[in-house]
């Protein structure tokens, strides 16, 4: 029966990077509400009704819990499949039957040599009977030693194959953990700005910073101005990435269209009027 991480797994992971998300919340009530929402989803698969920054934080954490849960289910399924295959097949019966047949064949050969027909039809023992019997016993012992060596070689090959399979499984697990950690790091929400009220993921921040650097603009300037504006107006921004991205597109076009003599260096004085007079109500 397939495992379900909501009902069968006894625990779920809390990441250290989430500390910044908890600290960015406005009150202890929101922190407590977020914690209870995480337990409700991890234990029963429930998605509580949240709003504002608490909802955004829950969605990011829920994605990490779901990834960990799916990885746990796959690991349980793999262990169950290995258990169904069983252990190494027994060889005692086959080797025993082979030895018994060899002994019977050798015994019939000895009997044939022990009872040769003489001239008068009477059985006579050959003069070298004791030597022939001794050589036959040595041959049987040599055959047994060869069979034992073959079994040992087979066991060594099987153990070697198992070790190789274990190493491959470990490498796959390590690669999977690295991919999971990379995805989790990109999706972690961090707070920026003077008043820590600009929520961006690491991936969003890196993308905006790269775009600003390519056109000679400052991402920190955008974040500081938006943070101060939100704090002054007493508002919360649900999608600061889209707002800053729109400003950056407009500023890039203006800077590209401007002549070098008209705008020297990185003069952002024109930005103040644009940022403070821009209508942000449609984004909230």
CSV table of C-alpha atoms in Angstrom, one decimal:
chain,number,residue,atom,x,y,z
A,1,UNK,CA,0.0,0.0,0.0
A,2,UNK,CA,1.4,3.4,-1.0
A,3,UNK,CA,2.4,5.8,1.8
A,4,UNK,CA,0.9,9.3,2.2
A,5,UNK,CA,3.1,11.9,3.8
A,6,UNK,CA,0.1,13.7,5.3
A,7,UNK,CA,-1.1,10.7,7.4
A,8,UNK,CA,1.8,8.3,7.5
A,9,UNK,CA,4.9,10.6,8.1
A,10,UNK,CA,5.4,11.5,11.7
A,11,UNK,CA,7.3,14.7,11.1
A,12,UNK,CA,8.0,17.6,8.6
A,13,UNK,CA,11.0,19.8,8.0
A,14,UNK,CA,11.4,23.4,9.3
A,15,UNK,CA,14.2,25.3,7.5
A,16,UNK,CA,16.5,27.9,9.1
A,17,UNK,CA,15.9,30.3,6.3
A,18,UNK,CA,12.3,30.6,7.4
A,19,UNK,CA,13.4,32.6,10.4
A,20,UNK,CA,13.5,35.7,8.2
A,21,UNK,CA,9.9,35.1,7.0
A,22,UNK,CA,8.6,34.8,10.6
A,23,UNK,CA,10.4,37.9,11.7
A,24,UNK,CA,9.0,39.9,8.7
A,25,UNK,CA,5.4,39.3,10.0
A,26,UNK,CA,3.7,42.2,11.8
A,27,UNK,CA,2.6,40.5,15.0
A,28,UNK,CA,2.9,37.4,17.1
A,29,UNK,CA,-0.7,36.6,16.3
A,30,UNK,CA,0.2,36.2,12.6
A,31,UNK,CA,3.2,34.1,13.5
A,32,UNK,CA,1.0,31.8,15.6
A,33,UNK,CA,-1.5,31.6,12.8
A,34,UNK,CA,1.2,30.7,10.3
A,35,UNK,CA,2.6,27.9,12.5
A,36,UNK,CA,-0.9,26.3,13.1
A,37,UNK,CA,-1.5,26.5,9.3
A,38,UNK,CA,1.7,24.6,8.6
A,39,UNK,CA,0.8,21.9,11.1
A,40,UNK,CA,-2.7,21.6,9.6
A,41,UNK,CA,-1.3,21.1,6.1
A,42,UNK,CA,1.5,18.8,7.0
A,43,UNK,CA,-0.7,16.5,9.2
A,44,UNK,CA,-4.1,16.6,7.4
A,45,UNK,CA,-3.5,18.3,4.0
A,46,UNK,CA,-5.7,21.3,5.0
A,47,UNK,CA,-5.2,24.8,3.5
A,48,UNK,CA,-6.5,27.4,6.0
A,49,UNK,CA,-7.8,30.8,4.9
A,50,UNK,CA,-5.1,33.4,5.3
A,51,UNK,CA,-4.5,36.9,4.1
A,52,UNK,CA,-1.7,39.4,3.5
A,53,UNK,CA,1.9,38.5,4.3
A,54,UNK,CA,0.8,35.4,6.2
A,55,UNK,CA,-0.8,33.9,3.1
A,56,UNK,CA,2.3,34.5,1.0
A,57,UNK,CA,4.6,33.0,3.6
A,58,UNK,CA,2.4,29.9,4.0
A,59,UNK,CA,2.4,29.3,0.2
A,60,UNK,CA,6.1,29.3,0.0
A,61,UNK,CA,6.5,27.0,3.1
A,62,UNK,CA,3.8,24.7,1.8
A,63,UNK,CA,5.7,24.1,-1.4
A,64,UNK,CA,8.8,23.0,0.6
A,65,UNK,CA,6.7,20.7,2.8
A,66,UNK,CA,5.1,19.1,-0.3
A,67,UNK,CA,8.5,18.5,-2.0
A,68,UNK,CA,9.8,16.9,1.2
A,69,UNK,CA,6.7,14.8,1.5
A,70,UNK,CA,6.9,13.5,-2.1
A,71,UNK,CA,10.5,12.6,-1.7
A,72,UNK,CA,9.6,10.6,1.5
A,73,UNK,CA,6.9,8.7,-0.4
A,74,UNK,CA,9.3,7.8,-3.2
A,75,UNK,CA,11.8,6.5,-0.6
A,76,UNK,CA,9.2,4.4,1.1
A,77,UNK,CA,8.1,2.9,-2.3
A,78,UNK,CA,11.7,2.1,-3.2
A,79,UNK,CA,12.2,0.3,0.1
A,80,UNK,CA,9.0,-1.7,-0.3
A,81,UNK,CA,10.0,-2.7,-3.8
A,82,UNK,CA,13.4,-3.9,-2.6
A,83,UNK,CA,11.7,-5.9,0.2
A,84,UNK,CA,9.5,-7.8,-2.3
A,85,UNK,CA,12.6,-9.0,-4.3
A,86,UNK,CA,13.7,-11.1,-1.3
A,87,UNK,CA,17.3,-12.4,-0.5
A,88,UNK,CA,19.8,-14.4,-2.4
A,89,UNK,CA,18.6,-17.8,-3.8
A,90,UNK,CA,19.8,-20.9,-2.0
A,91,UNK,CA,22.2,-23.2,-3.7
A,92,UNK,CA,22.6,-26.0,-1.1
A,93,UNK,CA,20.1,-28.3,-2.8
A,94,UNK,CA,21.6,-27.9,-6.3
A,95,UNK,CA,25.2,-28.3,-5.1
A,96,UNK,CA,24.2,-31.3,-2.9
A,97,UNK,CA,22.5,-33.1,-5.7
A,98,UNK,CA,25.5,-32.5,-8.0
A,99,UNK,CA,27.9,-33.9,-5.4
A,100,UNK,CA,25.6,-36.9,-4.8
A,101,UNK,CA,25.4,-37.7,-8.5
A,102,UNK,CA,29.2,-37.3,-8.8
A,103,UNK,CA,29.7,-39.8,-5.9
A,104,UNK,CA,27.3,-42.3,-7.5
A,105,UNK,CA,29.1,-42.1,-10.9
A,106,UNK,CA,32.5,-42.5,-9.2
A,107,UNK,CA,31.1,-45.5,-7.1
A,108,UNK,CA,29.8,-47.3,-10.3
A,109,UNK,CA,33.2,-46.7,-11.9
A,110,UNK,CA,34.9,-48.2,-8.9
A,111,UNK,CA,32.6,-51.2,-8.9
A,112,UNK,CA,33.3,-51.8,-12.6
A,113,UNK,CA,37.0,-51.8,-11.9
A,114,UNK,CA,36.7,-54.0,-8.8
A,115,UNK,CA,34.9,-56.8,-10.7
A,116,UNK,CA,36.6,-57.4,-14.0
A,117,UNK,CA,35.8,-60.7,-15.8
A,118,UNK,CA,38.7,-63.2,-15.9
A,119,UNK,CA,39.4,-65.9,-18.5
A,120,UNK,CA,37.1,-68.5,-16.8
A,121,UNK,CA,34.3,-65.9,-16.3
A,122,UNK,CA,35.2,-65.4,-12.6
A,123,UNK,CA,35.7,-62.0,-11.0
A,124,UNK,CA,39.3,-61.0,-10.4
A,125,UNK,CA,40.8,-57.9,-8.7
A,126,UNK,CA,43.4,-56.2,-10.7
A,127,UNK,CA,46.9,-55.9,-9.3
A,128,UNK,CA,46.6,-52.0,-9.2
A,129,UNK,CA,43.2,-52.0,-7.5
A,130,UNK,CA,44.3,-50.1,-4.4
A,131,UNK,CA,46.0,-47.4,-6.5
A,132,UNK,CA,42.9,-47.0,-8.8
A,133,UNK,CA,40.6,-46.5,-5.8
A,134,UNK,CA,43.0,-44.0,-4.2
A,135,UNK,CA,43.2,-42.0,-7.4
A,136,UNK,CA,39.3,-42.0,-7.7
A,137,UNK,CA,39.0,-40.6,-4.2
A,138,UNK,CA,41.4,-37.8,-5.0
A,139,UNK,CA,39.4,-37.0,-8.1
A,140,UNK,CA,36.2,-36.7,-6.2
A,141,UNK,CA,37.8,-34.5,-3.6
A,142,UNK,CA,39.2,-32.2,-6.3
A,143,UNK,CA,35.7,-31.9,-7.9
A,144,UNK,CA,34.2,-30.9,-4.5
A,145,UNK,CA,36.9,-28.2,-4.0
A,146,UNK,CA,36.2,-26.8,-7.5
A,147,UNK,CA,32.5,-26.6,-6.7
A,148,UNK,CA,33.1,-24.8,-3.4
A,149,UNK,CA,35.4,-22.3,-5.1
A,150,UNK,CA,32.7,-21.6,-7.7
A,151,UNK,CA,30.1,-21.0,-5.0
A,152,UNK,CA,32.5,-18.6,-3.3
A,153,UNK,CA,33.2,-16.7,-6.5
A,154,UNK,CA,29.4,-16.4,-7.2
A,155,UNK,CA,28.8,-15.0,-3.7
A,156,UNK,CA,31.6,-12.5,-4.2
A,157,UNK,CA,30.1,-11.3,-7.5
A,158,UNK,CA,26.6,-11.0,-5.9
A,159,UNK,CA,28.0,-8.9,-3.0
A,160,UNK,CA,29.9,-6.7,-5.4
A,161,UNK,CA,26.8,-6.1,-7.5
A,162,UNK,CA,24.9,-5.1,-4.3
A,163,UNK,CA,27.6,-2.7,-3.2
A,164,UNK,CA,27.6,-1.1,-6.7
A,165,UNK,CA,23.8,-0.7,-6.5
A,166,UNK,CA,24.0,0.8,-3.1
A,167,UNK,CA,26.6,3.4,-4.3
A,168,UNK,CA,24.4,4.3,-7.2
A,169,UNK,CA,21.4,4.8,-4.9
A,170,UNK,CA,23.4,7.0,-2.6
A,171,UNK,CA,24.6,9.1,-5.6
A,172,UNK,CA,21.0,9.5,-6.8
A,173,UNK,CA,19.9,10.5,-3.3
A,174,UNK,CA,22.7,13.1,-3.0
A,175,UNK,CA,21.8,14.6,-6.4
A,176,UNK,CA,18.2,14.8,-5.5
A,177,UNK,CA,19.0,16.5,-2.2
A,178,UNK,CA,21.2,19.1,-4.0
A,179,UNK,CA,18.4,19.9,-6.5
A,180,UNK,CA,15.9,20.2,-3.7
A,181,UNK,CA,18.1,22.5,-1.7
A,182,UNK,CA,18.7,24.7,-4.8
A,183,UNK,CA,15.0,24.9,-5.5
A,184,UNK,CA,14.2,25.7,-1.8
A,185,UNK,CA,16.9,28.4,-1.7
A,186,UNK,CA,15.5,30.2,-4.8
A,187,UNK,CA,11.9,30.1,-3.4
A,188,UNK,CA,12.7,31.4,0.1
A,189,UNK,CA,11.0,34.8,0.7
A,190,UNK,CA,13.2,37.6,2.3
A,191,UNK,CA,12.3,41.0,3.5
A,192,UNK,CA,14.1,44.1,2.1
A,193,UNK,CA,13.9,47.9,2.4
A,194,UNK,CA,14.3,50.3,5.2
A,195,UNK,CA,11.2,49.1,7.0
A,196,UNK,CA,11.6,45.4,6.0
A,197,UNK,CA,8.2,45.5,4.2
A,198,UNK,CA,9.3,44.5,0.7
A,199,UNK,CA,8.9,40.7,0.3
A,200,UNK,CA,10.9,39.2,-2.5
A,201,UNK,CA,12.2,35.7,-3.2
A,202,UNK,CA,15.9,35.1,-3.8
A,203,UNK,CA,15.3,34.4,-7.4
A,204,UNK,CA,13.2,37.6,-7.9
A,205,UNK,CA,15.9,39.7,-6.2
A,206,UNK,CA,18.7,38.3,-8.2
A,207,UNK,CA,16.8,38.8,-11.5
A,208,UNK,CA,16.0,42.5,-10.6
A,209,UNK,CA,19.6,43.1,-9.5
A,210,UNK,CA,20.9,41.7,-12.8
A,211,UNK,CA,18.6,43.9,-14.8
A,212,UNK,CA,19.5,47.0,-12.9
A,213,UNK,CA,23.2,46.3,-13.2
A,214,UNK,CA,22.9,45.9,-17.0
A,215,UNK,CA,21.5,49.4,-17.4
A,216,UNK,CA,23.5,51.1,-14.7
A,217,UNK,CA,20.6,51.6,-12.2
A,218,UNK,CA,20.4,50.8,-8.4
A,219,UNK,CA,18.0,48.2,-7.2
A,220,UNK,CA,18.4,49.3,-3.6
A,221,UNK,CA,17.2,52.8,-4.6
A,222,UNK,CA,14.0,51.3,-6.0
A,223,UNK,CA,13.5,49.1,-2.9
A,224,UNK,CA,14.1,52.0,-0.4
A,225,UNK,CA,11.7,54.4,-2.1
A,226,UNK,CA,8.9,51.8,-2.3
A,227,UNK,CA,9.5,50.7,1.3
A,228,UNK,CA,9.3,54.4,2.5
A,229,UNK,CA,6.2,55.0,0.4
A,230,UNK,CA,4.4,52.0,1.8
A,231,UNK,CA,5.4,52.8,5.4
A,232,UNK,CA,4.2,56.4,5.0
A,233,UNK,CA,0.9,55.4,3.6
A,234,UNK,CA,0.4,52.5,6.0
A,235,UNK,CA,-0.1,49.9,3.3
A,236,UNK,CA,1.1,46.4,2.4
A,237,UNK,CA,2.3,45.5,-1.0
A,238,UNK,CA,1.2,42.0,-2.3
A,239,UNK,CA,3.5,42.0,-5.4
A,240,UNK,CA,6.5,44.3,-5.1
A,241,UNK,CA,8.3,42.4,-7.8
A,242,UNK,CA,5.8,43.5,-10.5
A,243,UNK,CA,5.9,47.1,-9.3
A,244,UNK,CA,9.7,47.4,-9.3
A,245,UNK,CA,9.9,45.5,-12.6
A,246,UNK,CA,7.5,48.0,-14.2
A,247,UNK,CA,9.5,51.0,-12.9
A,248,UNK,CA,12.7,49.4,-14.1
A,249,UNK,CA,11.3,48.9,-17.6
A,250,UNK,CA,10.1,52.5,-17.9
A,251,UNK,CA,13.4,53.9,-16.5
A,252,UNK,CA,15.5,51.6,-18.9
A,253,UNK,CA,13.5,53.0,-21.9
A,254,UNK,CA,14.0,56.6,-20.8
A,255,UNK,CA,17.6,56.1,-20.1
A,256,UNK,CA,18.2,54.5,-23.5
A,257,UNK,CA,16.3,57.2,-25.4
A,258,UNK,CA,18.0,60.1,-23.6
A,259,UNK,CA,21.1,61.7,-25.2
A,260,UNK,CA,24.4,61.5,-23.4
A,261,UNK,CA,24.7,65.3,-23.2
A,262,UNK,CA,21.2,65.7,-21.6
A,263,UNK,CA,21.7,63.1,-18.9
A,264,UNK,CA,25.2,62.5,-17.5
A,265,UNK,CA,26.0,59.8,-15.0
A,266,UNK,CA,23.3,58.2,-12.8
A,267,UNK,CA,21.0,61.1,-12.1
A,268,UNK,CA,17.9,59.9,-10.4
A,269,UNK,CA,16.3,63.2,-9.6
A,270,UNK,CA,13.7,62.7,-12.3
A,271,UNK,CA,12.8,59.4,-10.5
A,272,UNK,CA,11.6,61.1,-7.3
A,273,UNK,CA,8.7,62.9,-9.1
A,274,UNK,CA,7.8,59.7,-11.0
A,275,UNK,CA,7.9,57.4,-7.9
A,276,UNK,CA,6.0,59.7,-5.5
A,277,UNK,CA,3.3,60.7,-8.0
A,278,UNK,CA,2.8,57.2,-9.4
A,279,UNK,CA,-0.6,55.7,-8.5
A,280,UNK,CA,0.0,52.5,-6.6
A,281,UNK,CA,-3.6,51.9,-5.4
A,282,UNK,CA,-4.3,49.5,-8.3
A,283,UNK,CA,-1.6,47.1,-7.1
A,284,UNK,CA,-3.0,46.6,-3.6
